[in-house]
Coordinates of C-alpha atoms in Angstrom, one line a residue:
Chain A
M1 CA 28.2 -17.1 301.4
S2 CA 31.4 -16.5 302.6
A3 CA 33.2 -14.0 304.9
G4 CA 34.5 -12.2 301.7
A5 CA 31.9 -12.3 299.8
V6 CA 30.0 -10.8 302.8
V7 CA 32.4 -8.4 303.1
M8 CA 32.9 -7.0 299.6
M9 CA 28.7 -7.0 298.9
V10 CA 28.6 -4.7 302.2
L11 CA 30.9 -2.6 301.1
A12 CA 29.8 -2.4 297.0
M13 CA 26.5 -0.8 299.3
L14 CA 28.4 1.2 301.4
V15 CA 30.3 3.1 298.7
L16 CA 27.5 3.1 295.5
W17 CA 24.4 4.2 297.7
G18 CA 26.4 5.9 300.3
G19 CA 28.1 8.0 297.2
L20 CA 24.6 8.6 296.3
A21 CA 23.1 9.6 299.4
A22 CA 26.3 12.0 299.9
A23 CA 25.8 13.2 296.4
V24 CA 22.2 13.9 296.9
W25 CA 22.9 15.8 300.2
N26 CA 25.3 17.5 298.6
L27 CA 22.8 18.9 296.4
T28 CA 20.4 20.0 298.1
H29 CA 22.5 21.3 301.0
R30 CA 25.6 22.5 299.5
S31 CA 24.4 23.5 295.8
K32 CA 24.6 27.4 295.1
A33 CA 21.5 27.7 293.0
P34 CA 18.6 26.6 294.8
E35 CA 15.7 24.2 293.1
E36 CA 13.9 26.5 290.8
H37 CA 11.2 26.3 288.6
Y38 CA 10.3 27.8 285.9
R39 CA 7.6 27.9 282.8
R40 CA 9.5 27.1 279.7
D41 CA 7.6 24.4 278.3
L42 CA 5.1 23.7 280.2
Chain B
M1 CA 13.2 38.6 276.9
T2 CA 16.5 38.8 275.0
D3 CA 17.1 37.1 271.6
A4 CA 19.0 34.4 273.5
T5 CA 16.4 33.3 276.1
A6 CA 13.7 33.6 273.4
A7 CA 15.2 31.1 271.7
E8 CA 15.8 28.3 274.5
S9 CA 12.2 29.2 275.7
H10 CA 11.5 28.0 272.0
R11 CA 13.6 25.4 272.2
G12 CA 12.0 23.7 275.6
A13 CA 13.5 23.0 279.2
F14 CA 12.9 20.9 281.9
S15 CA 10.5 22.6 284.8
S16 CA 12.8 22.1 287.6
R17 CA 16.4 20.3 288.3
K18 CA 15.1 17.5 289.9
V19 CA 13.0 16.2 286.7
F20 CA 16.3 16.5 284.6
I21 CA 18.3 14.6 287.0
L22 CA 15.4 11.9 286.6
A23 CA 15.3 12.0 283.0
A24 CA 19.4 12.0 283.4
V25 CA 18.9 8.7 285.1
G26 CA 16.4 7.5 283.0
S27 CA 18.9 7.7 280.1
A28 CA 21.8 6.3 282.0
V29 CA 19.9 3.5 283.7
G30 CA 19.2 1.3 280.5
L31 CA 19.1 -2.4 279.5
G32 CA 22.6 -2.7 279.9
N33 CA 22.5 -1.8 283.9
I34 CA 20.5 -5.3 284.5
W35 CA 21.9 -7.5 281.6
R36 CA 25.4 -6.6 281.0
F37 CA 26.9 -5.1 284.6
P38 CA 26.2 -8.5 286.9
Y39 CA 28.4 -10.7 284.4
V40 CA 30.9 -8.4 283.9
A41 CA 31.0 -8.2 287.6
Y42 CA 31.2 -11.8 288.2
E43 CA 33.8 -12.6 285.3
N44 CA 36.4 -9.9 286.3
G45 CA 37.1 -10.8 289.8
G46 CA 33.9 -11.0 291.7
G47 CA 33.8 -8.9 294.9
A48 CA 37.4 -7.4 294.0
F49 CA 35.7 -5.7 290.7
V50 CA 34.2 -2.9 293.1
L51 CA 37.4 -1.5 293.0
P52 CA 38.2 -0.8 289.4
Y53 CA 34.5 -0.1 289.1
L54 CA 35.0 2.7 291.6
V55 CA 38.1 4.0 290.5
A56 CA 36.6 4.0 286.7
L57 CA 33.5 5.9 287.6
L58 CA 35.5 8.7 289.4
T59 CA 38.6 8.9 287.0
A60 CA 36.8 8.9 284.2
G61 CA 32.7 8.3 283.9
I62 CA 32.0 11.4 285.8
P63 CA 34.3 13.5 284.9
F64 CA 33.3 12.9 281.0
L65 CA 29.7 13.2 282.4
L66 CA 30.9 16.9 283.6
L67 CA 32.2 17.5 280.2
D68 CA 28.9 16.3 278.0
Y69 CA 27.2 18.9 280.6
A70 CA 29.6 21.6 280.5
L71 CA 29.3 21.2 276.4
G72 CA 25.3 21.3 276.3
H73 CA 24.9 23.8 279.2
R74 CA 27.4 26.6 278.3
G75 CA 26.4 25.6 274.1
R76 CA 22.7 26.2 274.9
G77 CA 22.3 23.8 271.9
S78 CA 22.0 20.2 270.6
A79 CA 25.1 18.1 270.3
P80 CA 26.2 19.4 267.0
L81 CA 25.2 23.2 268.0
S82 CA 27.1 22.9 270.7
F83 CA 29.9 21.5 269.3
A84 CA 30.3 24.0 266.7
R85 CA 29.5 26.7 269.3
T86 CA 32.5 25.1 271.3
D87 CA 34.8 25.1 268.2
R88 CA 33.4 25.5 264.6
R89 CA 36.1 22.7 263.7
T90 CA 34.0 20.6 266.1
E91 CA 30.6 20.5 264.8
W92 CA 31.1 17.1 262.5
I93 CA 31.5 15.0 266.0
G94 CA 28.1 16.2 267.1
W95 CA 26.8 15.2 264.1
W96 CA 28.8 12.0 264.4
Q97 CA 26.9 11.6 267.7
V98 CA 23.5 12.2 266.1
G99 CA 24.3 9.3 263.6
I100 CA 25.1 6.8 266.1
C101 CA 21.9 8.0 268.6
F102 CA 19.9 6.9 265.2
V103 CA 21.2 4.0 264.5
I104 CA 21.0 3.1 268.0
A105 CA 17.7 3.8 268.4
V106 CA 16.5 1.5 265.5
Y107 CA 17.3 -1.6 266.9
Y108 CA 16.8 -0.5 270.8
A109 CA 13.5 -0.1 270.2
A110 CA 13.2 -3.7 269.0
V111 CA 14.6 -5.2 272.0
I112 CA 12.2 -3.0 274.1
A113 CA 9.4 -4.4 271.8
W114 CA 10.6 -7.9 272.6
A115 CA 10.3 -7.0 276.2
V116 CA 7.0 -6.1 275.7
R117 CA 6.1 -9.2 274.6
Y118 CA 7.5 -11.1 277.6
T119 CA 6.4 -9.4 279.9
G120 CA 2.6 -10.8 278.5
F121 CA 4.2 -14.2 278.2
S122 CA 5.7 -14.6 281.6
L123 CA 1.8 -14.7 282.8
G124 CA 1.4 -18.2 280.8
K125 CA 4.9 -19.0 280.8
V126 CA 4.0 -19.4 276.8
W127 CA 8.2 -20.6 275.9
G128 CA 7.0 -24.1 277.3
D129 CA 10.1 -26.1 278.9
A130 CA 12.7 -24.5 275.9
P131 CA 13.0 -21.1 275.9
E132 CA 16.1 -20.9 273.6
E133 CA 13.9 -23.2 270.9
F134 CA 10.8 -20.4 271.6
L135 CA 12.9 -17.1 271.3
F136 CA 14.2 -18.1 267.8
G137 CA 11.6 -20.3 266.4
S138 CA 7.9 -19.9 267.7
F139 CA 9.2 -16.1 268.5
L140 CA 11.8 -14.5 266.3
Q141 CA 11.3 -17.3 263.7
A142 CA 15.0 -16.7 262.9
G143 CA 16.5 -18.6 260.2
D144 CA 20.3 -18.9 258.7
P145 CA 21.8 -15.3 259.7
G146 CA 21.7 -12.7 256.7
V147 CA 18.9 -10.7 255.3
S148 CA 15.5 -11.5 255.0
L149 CA 12.1 -9.5 254.4
D150 CA 9.5 -11.5 255.5
L151 CA 8.0 -9.9 258.6
V152 CA 7.2 -11.4 262.1
P153 CA 3.7 -10.1 262.7
G154 CA 4.9 -11.2 266.7
V155 CA 7.5 -8.6 266.4
L156 CA 5.9 -5.6 263.8
V157 CA 2.6 -4.5 265.9
P158 CA 4.6 -4.7 269.0
L159 CA 7.7 -2.7 267.6
A160 CA 5.1 -0.5 265.6
L161 CA 3.1 0.1 269.0
V162 CA 6.5 1.3 270.7
W163 CA 7.7 3.8 268.2
A164 CA 3.5 5.2 268.0
A165 CA 4.7 5.8 272.1
V166 CA 8.0 7.3 271.2
L167 CA 6.1 9.5 268.4
A168 CA 3.5 10.7 271.2
V169 CA 6.4 11.0 273.6
M170 CA 8.6 13.2 271.5
V171 CA 5.6 15.5 270.1
L172 CA 4.7 16.6 273.9
G173 CA 7.7 18.0 274.4
V174 CA 11.1 17.9 276.3
Q175 CA 8.9 18.9 279.8
K176 CA 5.6 17.5 279.3
G177 CA 7.0 14.3 277.0
I178 CA 10.5 13.1 278.3
G179 CA 10.6 15.3 281.9
A180 CA 6.8 13.4 282.7
T181 CA 8.0 10.1 281.2
A182 CA 11.0 10.0 283.2
V183 CA 9.2 11.3 286.4
V184 CA 6.7 8.5 286.4
F185 CA 8.8 5.8 284.8
I186 CA 12.4 6.1 287.2
P187 CA 10.1 5.5 290.4
V188 CA 7.8 2.7 288.9
L189 CA 10.9 1.0 287.7
V190 CA 13.1 1.4 290.9
L191 CA 10.1 0.0 292.7
A192 CA 9.3 -3.0 290.4
F193 CA 13.0 -4.0 290.4
G194 CA 13.3 -3.4 294.1
A195 CA 10.4 -6.0 294.6
L196 CA 11.9 -8.1 292.1
V197 CA 15.5 -8.2 294.3
V198 CA 13.7 -8.7 297.6
R199 CA 11.3 -11.9 295.9
A200 CA 14.6 -13.1 294.3
L201 CA 16.7 -12.9 297.8
F202 CA 14.0 -15.2 299.0
L203 CA 14.3 -17.8 296.9
P204 CA 16.5 -21.3 297.7
G205 CA 19.7 -20.7 296.3
A206 CA 19.8 -17.1 296.3
G207 CA 22.9 -16.8 298.4
A208 CA 25.0 -19.4 296.2
G209 CA 24.3 -16.7 293.5
L210 CA 25.5 -13.9 295.5
D211 CA 28.4 -15.7 296.8
A212 CA 29.4 -16.3 293.1
L213 CA 29.1 -12.5 292.2
F214 CA 30.9 -10.7 295.1
S215 CA 33.9 -13.5 296.0
P216 CA 36.6 -11.3 295.3
D217 CA 39.1 -12.6 292.8
W218 CA 41.8 -10.5 294.2
A219 CA 44.4 -11.7 291.9
A220 CA 42.2 -10.5 289.0
L221 CA 43.1 -6.9 289.5
G222 CA 46.5 -8.0 288.5
H223 CA 45.0 -8.6 284.8
A224 CA 44.7 -5.2 282.7
S225 CA 41.3 -6.8 281.3
V226 CA 39.7 -6.7 284.3
W227 CA 40.3 -2.7 284.8
A228 CA 39.2 -2.4 280.9
A229 CA 36.5 -4.1 281.7
A230 CA 35.5 -1.5 284.5
F231 CA 36.7 1.1 282.2
G232 CA 33.9 -0.1 279.3
Q233 CA 31.2 -0.6 282.1
I234 CA 31.3 2.6 283.3
F235 CA 31.3 4.1 280.2
F236 CA 28.9 2.1 278.5
S237 CA 26.3 2.5 281.4
L238 CA 26.6 6.0 282.0
S239 CA 25.3 7.4 278.3
V240 CA 28.2 9.6 277.9
G241 CA 29.8 10.6 275.0
F242 CA 27.4 10.2 272.2
G243 CA 24.9 13.3 273.0
I244 CA 22.6 12.4 275.2
M245 CA 23.9 14.2 278.4
I246 CA 24.7 17.4 276.0
T247 CA 21.2 17.5 274.9
Y248 CA 19.7 17.2 278.1
S249 CA 22.2 19.7 280.0
S250 CA 21.2 22.5 277.1
Y251 CA 17.9 22.2 278.6
V252 CA 18.3 23.3 282.0
S253 CA 18.5 26.7 283.9
R254 CA 21.5 28.1 283.3
R255 CA 21.6 28.4 287.0
T256 CA 21.8 24.8 287.6
D257 CA 24.7 23.2 290.0
M258 CA 26.1 20.8 287.1
T259 CA 28.8 19.3 289.1
G260 CA 26.7 18.4 292.1
S261 CA 23.8 17.2 289.9
G262 CA 26.5 14.8 287.8
L263 CA 27.5 13.1 291.4
V264 CA 23.6 12.3 291.8
V265 CA 23.0 11.0 288.1
G266 CA 26.6 9.3 288.0
F267 CA 26.2 7.3 291.4
A268 CA 22.7 6.5 291.1
N269 CA 23.3 5.0 287.7
S270 CA 26.1 2.7 289.5
G271 CA 23.6 2.3 292.7
F272 CA 20.9 0.6 290.1
E273 CA 23.7 -1.3 288.5
L274 CA 24.6 -3.1 292.0
L275 CA 21.0 -3.6 292.5
A276 CA 20.5 -5.1 289.3
G277 CA 23.6 -7.4 290.0
I278 CA 21.8 -8.9 293.2
G279 CA 18.7 -9.3 291.9
V280 CA 19.9 -11.3 288.8
F281 CA 22.4 -13.6 290.6
A282 CA 20.2 -14.1 293.5
A283 CA 17.8 -15.5 290.7
L284 CA 20.9 -17.3 289.0
G285 CA 21.7 -18.7 292.6
F286 CA 18.1 -20.6 292.5
M287 CA 18.1 -21.6 289.2
A288 CA 22.1 -23.6 289.6
Q289 CA 20.3 -24.9 292.6
A290 CA 17.4 -26.1 290.7
N291 CA 19.4 -27.7 288.1
G292 CA 22.0 -29.2 290.5
V293 CA 25.2 -27.5 288.5
P294 CA 27.2 -24.9 289.9
V295 CA 26.2 -20.9 289.0
D296 CA 28.9 -20.5 286.5
E297 CA 26.8 -22.7 284.2
V298 CA 24.1 -20.7 284.5
A299 CA 25.5 -17.0 284.4
S300 CA 25.1 -15.2 281.5
D301 CA 24.1 -11.8 280.0
G302 CA 22.6 -9.9 277.4
L303 CA 19.8 -11.6 275.3
G304 CA 20.5 -14.7 276.8
L305 CA 19.8 -13.6 280.7
A306 CA 17.1 -11.7 279.6
F307 CA 15.4 -13.8 277.0
V308 CA 16.9 -17.5 278.0
A309 CA 18.0 -17.6 282.0
F310 CA 15.0 -15.5 282.9
P311 CA 12.4 -17.4 281.3
A312 CA 14.0 -21.0 282.6
I313 CA 14.1 -19.4 286.3
I314 CA 10.4 -18.1 285.7
N315 CA 9.5 -21.3 284.8
E316 CA 11.0 -22.8 288.2
A317 CA 10.6 -19.9 290.6
P318 CA 7.1 -20.1 292.9
A319 CA 5.7 -17.0 291.5
G320 CA 7.6 -17.1 288.2
G321 CA 5.2 -15.5 286.2
L322 CA 4.9 -12.2 289.1
I323 CA 9.1 -12.2 289.1
G324 CA 8.8 -12.3 284.9
V325 CA 6.5 -9.2 284.7
L326 CA 8.4 -7.4 287.1
F327 CA 11.6 -8.3 285.2
F328 CA 10.4 -7.4 282.2
G329 CA 8.3 -4.8 282.8
S330 CA 11.8 -3.4 284.3
L331 CA 13.3 -3.9 280.8
V332 CA 10.4 -2.0 279.4
F333 CA 10.3 0.8 281.8
A334 CA 14.4 1.2 281.4
G335 CA 14.4 0.9 277.9
V336 CA 11.8 3.6 276.9
T337 CA 13.5 6.1 279.5
S338 CA 16.7 5.6 277.4
L339 CA 14.9 5.4 273.9
V340 CA 13.0 8.5 274.4
S341 CA 16.9 9.9 275.0
V342 CA 18.5 8.7 272.2
I343 CA 16.1 9.5 269.9
E344 CA 16.0 13.2 271.2
V345 CA 19.6 13.6 270.3
V346 CA 18.4 13.5 266.5
I347 CA 15.6 15.4 266.8
S348 CA 16.9 18.2 268.7
A349 CA 20.0 18.6 266.3
V350 CA 16.9 18.6 263.3
R351 CA 15.0 21.3 264.9
D352 CA 18.4 23.3 265.8
K353 CA 20.1 23.1 262.0
L354 CA 16.7 23.8 260.2
E355 CA 14.7 25.4 262.5
L356 CA 11.7 23.3 262.5
S357 CA 8.9 23.5 265.2
R358 CA 9.0 20.5 267.7
T359 CA 6.2 18.5 265.9
A360 CA 7.6 18.9 262.5
A361 CA 11.3 17.9 263.8
T362 CA 9.7 14.7 265.8
V363 CA 8.0 13.7 262.6
A364 CA 10.5 14.2 260.4
V365 CA 12.9 12.3 262.7
V366 CA 10.4 9.2 264.1
L367 CA 8.8 8.4 261.3
P368 CA 11.8 7.4 259.3
S369 CA 13.4 5.8 262.2
A370 CA 10.3 3.8 262.8
L371 CA 10.2 2.6 259.4
V372 CA 13.6 1.3 259.2
S373 CA 13.4 -0.2 262.8
L374 CA 10.4 -2.3 261.6
V375 CA 12.2 -2.5 258.2
F376 CA 15.2 -4.6 259.6
F377 CA 14.2 -5.4 262.7
G378 CA 10.6 -6.6 262.6
T379 CA 11.8 -9.6 260.1
T380 CA 13.0 -12.7 260.6
S381 CA 16.8 -12.0 260.2
G382 CA 16.1 -9.1 262.4
V383 CA 18.1 -10.6 265.3
Y384 CA 21.2 -11.2 263.6
V385 CA 21.0 -7.6 262.4
L386 CA 20.5 -6.3 265.9
D387 CA 23.3 -8.2 267.4
I388 CA 25.7 -7.0 264.6
V389 CA 24.9 -3.3 264.5
D390 CA 24.9 -3.1 268.4
H391 CA 28.2 -4.7 268.5
F392 CA 30.1 -2.6 266.4
V393 CA 28.4 0.6 266.4
N394 CA 28.8 0.4 270.7
R395 CA 32.9 0.2 269.8
Y396 CA 33.4 1.9 266.6
G397 CA 30.3 4.2 267.1
I398 CA 30.3 5.1 270.5
L399 CA 33.3 4.7 272.0
L400 CA 35.3 6.0 268.9
V401 CA 33.4 9.0 269.4
A402 CA 34.0 10.0 272.9
V403 CA 37.6 9.4 272.0
V404 CA 38.1 12.1 269.1
S405 CA 35.5 14.5 270.9
M406 CA 37.6 14.6 274.6
L407 CA 40.6 14.8 272.5
A408 CA 39.5 17.6 269.9
V409 CA 37.9 19.6 272.9
A410 CA 40.8 19.7 274.8
W411 CA 44.0 19.9 272.3
L412 CA 42.4 21.0 269.1
A413 CA 39.7 23.5 270.6
R414 CA 41.5 23.7 273.8
A415 CA 38.3 24.5 275.6
L416 CA 38.7 22.4 278.6
R417 CA 39.7 25.4 280.7
P418 CA 36.8 27.7 279.8
L419 CA 34.3 24.8 280.8
S420 CA 36.1 24.3 283.6
D421 CA 35.4 27.5 284.6
H422 CA 31.5 27.6 283.2
L423 CA 31.1 24.4 285.2
N424 CA 32.4 26.3 288.4
L425 CA 30.0 29.5 288.4
T426 CA 27.1 27.4 289.8
G427 CA 28.7 24.0 291.0
S428 CA 28.9 23.2 294.3
V429 CA 31.8 20.8 293.7
R430 CA 34.5 23.0 291.8
V431 CA 36.1 21.1 289.1
G432 CA 39.8 21.9 288.9
R433 CA 43.1 21.1 287.5
W434 CA 42.8 17.3 288.6
W435 CA 39.7 17.0 286.0
L436 CA 41.7 18.6 283.2
V437 CA 44.2 16.3 283.4
L438 CA 41.5 13.0 283.5
V439 CA 39.2 14.7 280.5
G440 CA 42.4 15.7 278.6
A441 CA 44.5 12.5 279.1
L442 CA 43.7 9.8 281.5
T443 CA 40.4 9.4 280.3
P444 CA 40.8 9.0 276.7
A445 CA 43.8 7.2 276.8
A446 CA 41.7 4.4 279.2
L447 CA 38.9 4.0 276.6
T448 CA 41.5 4.0 273.9
V449 CA 43.5 0.7 275.4
V450 CA 39.4 -0.4 275.5
L451 CA 39.3 0.1 272.0
V452 CA 42.4 -0.9 270.8
R453 CA 41.6 -4.5 273.1
E454 CA 38.1 -4.4 270.9
L455 CA 39.7 -3.9 267.1
A456 CA 42.2 -6.7 267.8
T457 CA 39.5 -9.2 268.6
D458 CA 37.4 -8.2 266.1
L459 CA 39.8 -7.8 263.6
G460 CA 41.4 -11.6 264.6
T461 CA 38.0 -13.3 264.8
P462 CA 35.4 -12.4 262.9
Y463 CA 32.2 -11.7 265.5
E464 CA 29.9 -14.2 266.6
G465 CA 31.4 -16.1 263.3
Y466 CA 28.6 -13.9 261.1
P467 CA 29.3 -14.0 257.2
G468 CA 32.0 -11.3 256.1
W469 CA 29.7 -9.6 254.1
M470 CA 27.3 -9.6 257.0
L471 CA 30.0 -8.2 259.3
G472 CA 31.3 -6.0 256.0
T473 CA 27.8 -3.8 256.0
F474 CA 25.9 -4.0 259.2
G475 CA 28.9 -3.9 261.1
W476 CA 31.9 -1.9 259.3
G477 CA 29.7 -0.5 257.4
V478 CA 26.9 1.0 259.6
A479 CA 29.7 2.7 261.6
A480 CA 31.7 4.4 258.3
A481 CA 28.7 5.2 257.1
V482 CA 27.6 7.8 260.2
V483 CA 31.1 9.4 259.9
L484 CA 30.6 10.2 256.1
A485 CA 26.9 11.4 256.9
A486 CA 28.3 13.3 259.9
V487 CA 30.4 15.0 257.5
L488 CA 27.7 15.6 254.9
A489 CA 25.3 17.1 257.5
T490 CA 28.2 19.4 258.9
L491 CA 28.5 21.0 255.3
V492 CA 24.6 21.8 255.4
R493 CA 24.8 25.5 256.2
W494 CA 23.1 26.8 259.6
R495 CA 20.1 29.4 259.3
P496 CA 21.1 32.8 259.6
R497 CA 19.3 33.4 263.1
T498 CA 21.4 30.6 264.6
S499 CA 24.2 32.3 266.6
L500 CA 27.2 30.2 266.3
T501 CA 29.1 32.1 269.3
P502 CA 28.7 30.9 272.9
P503 CA 25.6 32.6 275.1
G504 CA 27.1 34.6 277.8
E505 CA 28.1 33.0 280.9
D506 CA 26.4 35.2 283.0
P507 CA 24.5 32.7 285.2
A508 CA 21.4 35.7 285.6
P509 CA 18.0 34.8 286.7
D510 CA 16.4 33.7 283.6
P511 CA 13.5 36.1 282.8
T512 CA 11.1 33.1 282.3
E513 CA 11.7 31.3 285.3
V514 CA 9.5 31.8 288.4
A515 CA 10.3 33.0 291.7
S516 CA 10.1 30.3 294.2

């Protein structure tokens, strides 16, 4: 693989998979409403 | 228990935020993630495509996803009911989305049925040395383009089984059916496709495939077509704009963080697309090297990638049968979670309008859908009808209704402000003026550009050279019939017990919830 391709692949991984990790962290740590369980339709 | 909470309890709900997110990811991650994104990225600048793709995700995909969430979470109903509760004049848009989902469901099931058969074919490499001839000849028995009622048992039987599975899942309800399917299928999908990617990366030539996919062509960023492709890919991939996310968000607790959840769903969908791109192009690199040709001669997308190129790869790769099972199994898992979400839009709308029980509404929707699906796509002409309907309903159904819905909510109902206030009640990420601008102007403008470009192409050249009567009937005709059906459905009166005013904005604890 060329250096440019490697850089862009790593960049895409950092942005998209890093973005997913950051979004999950935000949801679990900064969310105003805690994860809840409720019994509808169970 | 208030009347509102009793009604919501009757509709069903996801048991937790995690289940909702898995179901939403299951809907968004579909066949397009696997067979469309890699080729779109390759064709539009390779590594440089990351930039417009990210811009499209952040300025159009996630903002539009949040609009759908806000409509459903605030309206607490199916797409037509949520639109009606936002503004009575927009109810028909919800029915338009329902009609589109019905059309998509009937042909999407056929592709899943093909993938089911190909999962088994992979073990014995049944297609031999000529996968394309096998696909259109022995398997689909396709003749010349036209309409035929000659049934193909090899397609008909798995298609009937797919619909039987869908019926069983949908009868079980929101949590036990849709939610449980997502909880099982999404981890299995990620594991299966992850294993496929690892296997593909160790094939000889994989590096050349990845080089082709990620080598940046910076000059491409100056082309409007590349930016249009990025917005189109994000839009088609995220399952926004045709009622699914409205319906699913009506099934979560009023206290759920919808903006935080939306970010997770948006990035999970795009993250899977990247994984798919790596796996697919690593495999295509192997195929190119095995045949002594450049990657651009083997790169393809859609049905050609899945049912022609991949069988050829399976033929030549070490442990090809395993690659086939993982690839086609992934298509089945990704397809089923998406199909379930599409058909739920129709079931939910019928339930709300006619106040039917879950079972009655499911039977009333799934059986006719299955019948239409079997008649049109279990025959020797199924592949042609599928190709035309898919092309036209994506562009002049999904894309058009998305633009219309955003403009109607923003400028006719003038509901963006109350919807943003609703998202901010419990959202961990606040939506402000930037969201109003994106959803009210920039995103519809970008999608309009995509739509106009597609329209110009279709008006200039008959799609794939099909006969005019076929394009008129299954293309333009189906797209127009859906709009007509939507208007007629809007004329049916809501039952007296159905309130068309938005439920209260108070996110107080729901009495049906269990203290955690």
